[in-house]
Short mmCIF file of C-alpha atoms in Angstrom, two decimals:
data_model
loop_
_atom_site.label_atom_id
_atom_site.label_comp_id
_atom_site.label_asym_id
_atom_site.label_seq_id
_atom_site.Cartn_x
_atom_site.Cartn_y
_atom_site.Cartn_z
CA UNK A 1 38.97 -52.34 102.38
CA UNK A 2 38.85 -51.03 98.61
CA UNK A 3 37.83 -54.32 97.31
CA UNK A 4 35.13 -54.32 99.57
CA UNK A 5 33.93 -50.84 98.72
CA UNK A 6 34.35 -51.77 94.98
CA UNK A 7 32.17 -55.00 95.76
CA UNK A 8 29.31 -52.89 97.44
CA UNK A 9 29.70 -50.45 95.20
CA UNK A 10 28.94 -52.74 92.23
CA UNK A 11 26.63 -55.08 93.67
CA UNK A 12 24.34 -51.93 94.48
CA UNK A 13 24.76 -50.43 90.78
CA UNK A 14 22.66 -53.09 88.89
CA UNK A 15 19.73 -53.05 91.10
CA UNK A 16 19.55 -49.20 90.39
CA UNK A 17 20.04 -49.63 86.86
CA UNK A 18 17.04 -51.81 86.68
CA UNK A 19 15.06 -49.55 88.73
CA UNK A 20 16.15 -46.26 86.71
CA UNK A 21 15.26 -48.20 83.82
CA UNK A 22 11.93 -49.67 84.97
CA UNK A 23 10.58 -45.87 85.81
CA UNK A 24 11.78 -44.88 81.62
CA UNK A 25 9.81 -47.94 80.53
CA UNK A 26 6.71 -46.87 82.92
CA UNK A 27 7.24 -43.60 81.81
CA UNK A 28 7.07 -43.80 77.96
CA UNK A 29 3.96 -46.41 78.61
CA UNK A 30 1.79 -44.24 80.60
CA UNK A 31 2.13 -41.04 78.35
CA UNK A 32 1.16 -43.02 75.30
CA UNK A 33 -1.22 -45.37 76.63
CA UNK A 34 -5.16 -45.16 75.24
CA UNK A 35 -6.94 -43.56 78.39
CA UNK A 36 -10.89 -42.85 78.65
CA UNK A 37 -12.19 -39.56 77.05
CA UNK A 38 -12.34 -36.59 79.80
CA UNK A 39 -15.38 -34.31 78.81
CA UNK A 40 -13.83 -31.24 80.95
CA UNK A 41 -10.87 -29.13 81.46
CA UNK A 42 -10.53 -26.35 82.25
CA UNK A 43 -7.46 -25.22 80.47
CA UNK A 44 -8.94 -26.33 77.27
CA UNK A 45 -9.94 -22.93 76.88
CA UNK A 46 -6.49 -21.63 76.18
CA UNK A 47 -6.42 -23.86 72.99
CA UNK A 48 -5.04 -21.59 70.05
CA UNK A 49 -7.10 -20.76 67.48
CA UNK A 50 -7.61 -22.48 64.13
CA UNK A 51 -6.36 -20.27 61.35
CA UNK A 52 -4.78 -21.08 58.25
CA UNK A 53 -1.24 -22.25 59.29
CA UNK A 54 -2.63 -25.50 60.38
CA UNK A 55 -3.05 -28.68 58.78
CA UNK A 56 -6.54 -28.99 57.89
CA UNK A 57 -7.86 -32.40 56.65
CA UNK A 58 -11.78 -31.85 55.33
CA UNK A 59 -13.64 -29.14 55.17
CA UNK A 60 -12.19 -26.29 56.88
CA UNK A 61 -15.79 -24.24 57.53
CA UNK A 62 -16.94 -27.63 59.38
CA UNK A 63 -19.30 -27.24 62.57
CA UNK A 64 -17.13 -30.26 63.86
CA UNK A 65 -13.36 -30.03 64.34
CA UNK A 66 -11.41 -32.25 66.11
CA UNK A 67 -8.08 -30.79 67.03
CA UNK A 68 -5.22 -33.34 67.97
CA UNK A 69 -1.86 -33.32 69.24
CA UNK A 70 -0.04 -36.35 68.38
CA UNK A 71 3.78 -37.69 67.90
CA UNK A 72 5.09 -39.82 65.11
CA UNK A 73 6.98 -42.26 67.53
CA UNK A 74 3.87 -43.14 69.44
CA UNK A 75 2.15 -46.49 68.97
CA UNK A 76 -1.32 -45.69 70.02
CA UNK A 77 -0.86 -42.19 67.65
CA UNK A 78 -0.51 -44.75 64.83
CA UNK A 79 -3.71 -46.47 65.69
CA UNK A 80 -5.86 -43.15 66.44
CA UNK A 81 -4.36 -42.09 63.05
CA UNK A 82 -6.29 -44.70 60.75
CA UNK A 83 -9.19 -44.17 63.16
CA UNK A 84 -9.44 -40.25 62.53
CA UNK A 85 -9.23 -41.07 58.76
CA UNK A 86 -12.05 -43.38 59.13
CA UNK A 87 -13.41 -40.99 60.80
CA UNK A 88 -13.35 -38.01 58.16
CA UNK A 89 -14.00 -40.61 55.55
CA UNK A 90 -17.39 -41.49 57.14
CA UNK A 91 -18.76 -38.98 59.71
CA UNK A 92 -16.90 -36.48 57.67
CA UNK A 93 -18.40 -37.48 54.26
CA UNK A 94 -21.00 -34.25 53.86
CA UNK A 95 -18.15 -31.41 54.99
CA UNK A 96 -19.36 -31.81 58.58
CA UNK A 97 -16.67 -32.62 60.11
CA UNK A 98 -12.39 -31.78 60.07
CA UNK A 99 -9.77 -33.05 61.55
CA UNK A 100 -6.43 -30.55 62.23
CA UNK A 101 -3.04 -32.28 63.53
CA UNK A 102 -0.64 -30.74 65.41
CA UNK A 103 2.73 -31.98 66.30
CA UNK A 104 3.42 -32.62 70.27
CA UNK A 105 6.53 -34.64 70.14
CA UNK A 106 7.52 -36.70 73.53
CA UNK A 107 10.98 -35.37 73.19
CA UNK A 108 12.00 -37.04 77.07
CA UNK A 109 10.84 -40.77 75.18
CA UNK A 110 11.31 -40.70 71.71
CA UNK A 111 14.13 -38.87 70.19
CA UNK A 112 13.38 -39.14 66.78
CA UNK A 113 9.73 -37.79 67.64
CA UNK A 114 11.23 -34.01 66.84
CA UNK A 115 12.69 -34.79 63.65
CA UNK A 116 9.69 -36.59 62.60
CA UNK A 117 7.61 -33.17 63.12
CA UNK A 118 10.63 -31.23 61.55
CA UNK A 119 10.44 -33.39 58.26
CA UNK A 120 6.25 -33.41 58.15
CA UNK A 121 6.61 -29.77 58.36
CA UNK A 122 9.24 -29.06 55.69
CA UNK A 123 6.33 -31.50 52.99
CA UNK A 124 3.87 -28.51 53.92
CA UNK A 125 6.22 -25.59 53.66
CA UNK A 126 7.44 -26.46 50.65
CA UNK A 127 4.80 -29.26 48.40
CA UNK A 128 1.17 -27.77 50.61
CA UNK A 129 -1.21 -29.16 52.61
CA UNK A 130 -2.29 -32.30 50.95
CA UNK A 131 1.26 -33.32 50.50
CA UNK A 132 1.91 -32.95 54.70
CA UNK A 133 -1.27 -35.30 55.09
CA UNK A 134 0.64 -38.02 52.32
CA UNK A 135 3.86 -37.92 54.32
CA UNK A 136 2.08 -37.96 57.50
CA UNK A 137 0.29 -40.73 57.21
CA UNK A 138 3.45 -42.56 55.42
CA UNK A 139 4.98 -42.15 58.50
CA UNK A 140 3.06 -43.66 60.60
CA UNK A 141 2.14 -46.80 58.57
CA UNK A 142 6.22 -46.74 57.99
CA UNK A 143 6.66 -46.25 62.20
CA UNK A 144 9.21 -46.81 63.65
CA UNK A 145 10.99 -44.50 61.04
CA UNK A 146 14.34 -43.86 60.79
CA UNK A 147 15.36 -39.90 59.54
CA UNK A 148 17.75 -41.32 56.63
CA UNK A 149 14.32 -42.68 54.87
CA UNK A 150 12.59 -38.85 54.72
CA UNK A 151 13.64 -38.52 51.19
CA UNK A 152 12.61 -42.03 49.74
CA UNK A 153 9.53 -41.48 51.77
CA UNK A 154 8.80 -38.04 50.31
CA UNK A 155 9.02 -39.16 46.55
CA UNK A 156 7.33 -42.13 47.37
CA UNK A 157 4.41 -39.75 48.56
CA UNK A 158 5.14 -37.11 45.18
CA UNK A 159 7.51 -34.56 46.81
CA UNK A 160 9.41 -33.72 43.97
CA UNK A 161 12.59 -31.33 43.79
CA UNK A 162 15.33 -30.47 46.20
CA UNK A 163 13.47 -27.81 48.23
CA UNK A 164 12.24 -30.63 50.80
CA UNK A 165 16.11 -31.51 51.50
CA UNK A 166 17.02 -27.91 51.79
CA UNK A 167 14.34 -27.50 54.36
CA UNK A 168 14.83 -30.18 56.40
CA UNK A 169 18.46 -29.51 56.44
CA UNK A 170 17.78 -26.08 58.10
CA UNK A 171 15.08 -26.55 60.06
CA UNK A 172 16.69 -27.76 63.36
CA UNK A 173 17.96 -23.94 63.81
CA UNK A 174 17.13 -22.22 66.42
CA UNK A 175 15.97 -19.58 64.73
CA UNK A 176 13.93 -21.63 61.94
CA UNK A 177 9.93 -21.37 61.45
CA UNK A 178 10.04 -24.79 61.32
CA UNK A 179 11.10 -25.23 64.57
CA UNK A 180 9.46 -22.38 66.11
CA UNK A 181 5.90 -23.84 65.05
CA UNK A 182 6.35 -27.28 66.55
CA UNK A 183 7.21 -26.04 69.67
CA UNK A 184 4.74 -23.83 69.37
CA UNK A 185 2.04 -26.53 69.05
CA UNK A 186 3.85 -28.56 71.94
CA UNK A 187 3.67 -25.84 74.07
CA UNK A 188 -0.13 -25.68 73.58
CA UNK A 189 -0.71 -28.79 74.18
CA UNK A 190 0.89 -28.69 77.76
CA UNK A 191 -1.08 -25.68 78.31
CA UNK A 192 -4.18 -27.17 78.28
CA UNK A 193 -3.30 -29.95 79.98
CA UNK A 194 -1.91 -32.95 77.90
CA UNK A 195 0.13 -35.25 79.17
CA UNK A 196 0.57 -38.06 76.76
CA UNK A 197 -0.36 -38.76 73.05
CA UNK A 198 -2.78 -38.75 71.31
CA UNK A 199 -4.19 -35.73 73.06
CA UNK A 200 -7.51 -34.36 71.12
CA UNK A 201 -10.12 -31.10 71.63
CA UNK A 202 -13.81 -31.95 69.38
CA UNK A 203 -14.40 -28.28 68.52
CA UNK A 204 -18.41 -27.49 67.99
CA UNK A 205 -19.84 -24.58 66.86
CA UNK A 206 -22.30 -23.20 69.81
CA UNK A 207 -20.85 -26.17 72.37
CA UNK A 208 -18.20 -26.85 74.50
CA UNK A 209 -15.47 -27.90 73.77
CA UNK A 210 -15.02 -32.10 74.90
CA UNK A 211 -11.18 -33.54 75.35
CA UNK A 212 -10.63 -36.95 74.02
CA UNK A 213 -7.40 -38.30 75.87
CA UNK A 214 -5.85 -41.26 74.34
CA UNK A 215 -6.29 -43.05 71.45
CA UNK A 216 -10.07 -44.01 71.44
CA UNK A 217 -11.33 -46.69 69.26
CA UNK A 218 -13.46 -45.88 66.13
CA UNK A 219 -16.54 -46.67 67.98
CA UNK A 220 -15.79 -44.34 70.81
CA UNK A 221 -15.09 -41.35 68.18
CA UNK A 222 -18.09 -41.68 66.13
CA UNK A 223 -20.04 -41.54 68.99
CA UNK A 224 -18.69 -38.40 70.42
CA UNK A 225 -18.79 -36.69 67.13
CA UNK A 226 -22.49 -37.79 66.48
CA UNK A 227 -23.07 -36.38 69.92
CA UNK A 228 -21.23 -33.26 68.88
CA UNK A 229 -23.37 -33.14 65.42
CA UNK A 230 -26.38 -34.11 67.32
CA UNK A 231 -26.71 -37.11 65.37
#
């Protein structure tokens, strides 16, 4: 009767494994899949305020500013990356237009997705702004990353000095700044609604504010922000 038992038993083990594992590998697809731009929301209106804290790439008094959330680990992140550069490089070219990141790692799919944001933050705290932006963007041309490369990918970038270490090193504390800001800008981003990554807001002076969910092509951005500059 045991062997039995210990036959069912197993034979009904596997199939569950698969499933289990099926709904992870659904799961991490769907929240960083590209999905079609969604023009309202109503919690986009509890989106936290731009001040000086953030990272700000291009002008920071621009009448366009496209706020995203976004997670090292994410595929589609990588792509919308080059395409927001593009982006500021082109559309962005006269001061019109900024582009602020903040960090929404998917902590349930990628685990490294925290320490990712952890190290990006440390470049800012302790080389500035422009530095954060370097690193950044090494990162996701780098992806997937693992966290033993930070410091070869910080002096590749310029970080100089051991302050970068020292940061990193404390930053998973509880009671870190570090810390407290990415959770901080996760936290945002579920409260106005995001579910996946990328996850943008195109901020316009005197206009509404217009979510971009997913990782839109090139095409698809410069249109919105033309629409937005009334291009």
């Amino acid at each position: 009767m045991n062997n039995q038992n210990t036959a069912f038993n197993s034979s009904n083990i596997i199939p569950l494994a698969i499933v289990v594992g099926g709904i992870i590998i659904a799961m991490a697809v769907y929240l960083s899949m590209p999905k079609s731009p969604v023009t309202e929301n109503s919690k986009v209106t509890l989106i936290r305020s731009i001040d000086s804290s953030d990272h700000i790439f291009g002008n920071p008094a621009a009448k366009v500013v496209i706020v995203e959330y976004s997670d090292f680990d994410c595929g589609y992140c990588k792509t919308f990356n080059e395409t927001l550069h593009q982006i500021i490089a082109n559309e962005g070219a006269q001061g019109d237009v900024a582009w602020v990141f903040r960090q929404f790692p998917l902590l349930e799919i990628h685990p490294n997705a925290l320490s990712h944001a952890r190290a990006t933050e440390c470049v800012a705290e302790t080389a500035g702004n422009d530095m954060f932006w370097k690193f950044e963007t090494a990162l996701f041309a780098n992806q997937p990353v693992d966290p033993a490369q930070y410091g070869l990918l910080a002096k590749e970038v310029g970080v100089t000095g051991d302050e970068f270490a020292k940061c990193y090193a404390n930053s998973a504390s509880t009671s870190s700044t570090i810390q407290t800001r990415i959770l901080s800008d996760r936290q945002n981003a579920l409260d106005i609604g995001a579910k996946g990554t990328p996850y943008s807001v195109i901020l316009t002076t005197g206009k509404e504010p217009v979510v971009v969910s997913g990782g839109q092509s090139y095409e698809e951005m410069r249109q919105l922000v033309n629409q937005a500059l009334d291009n």
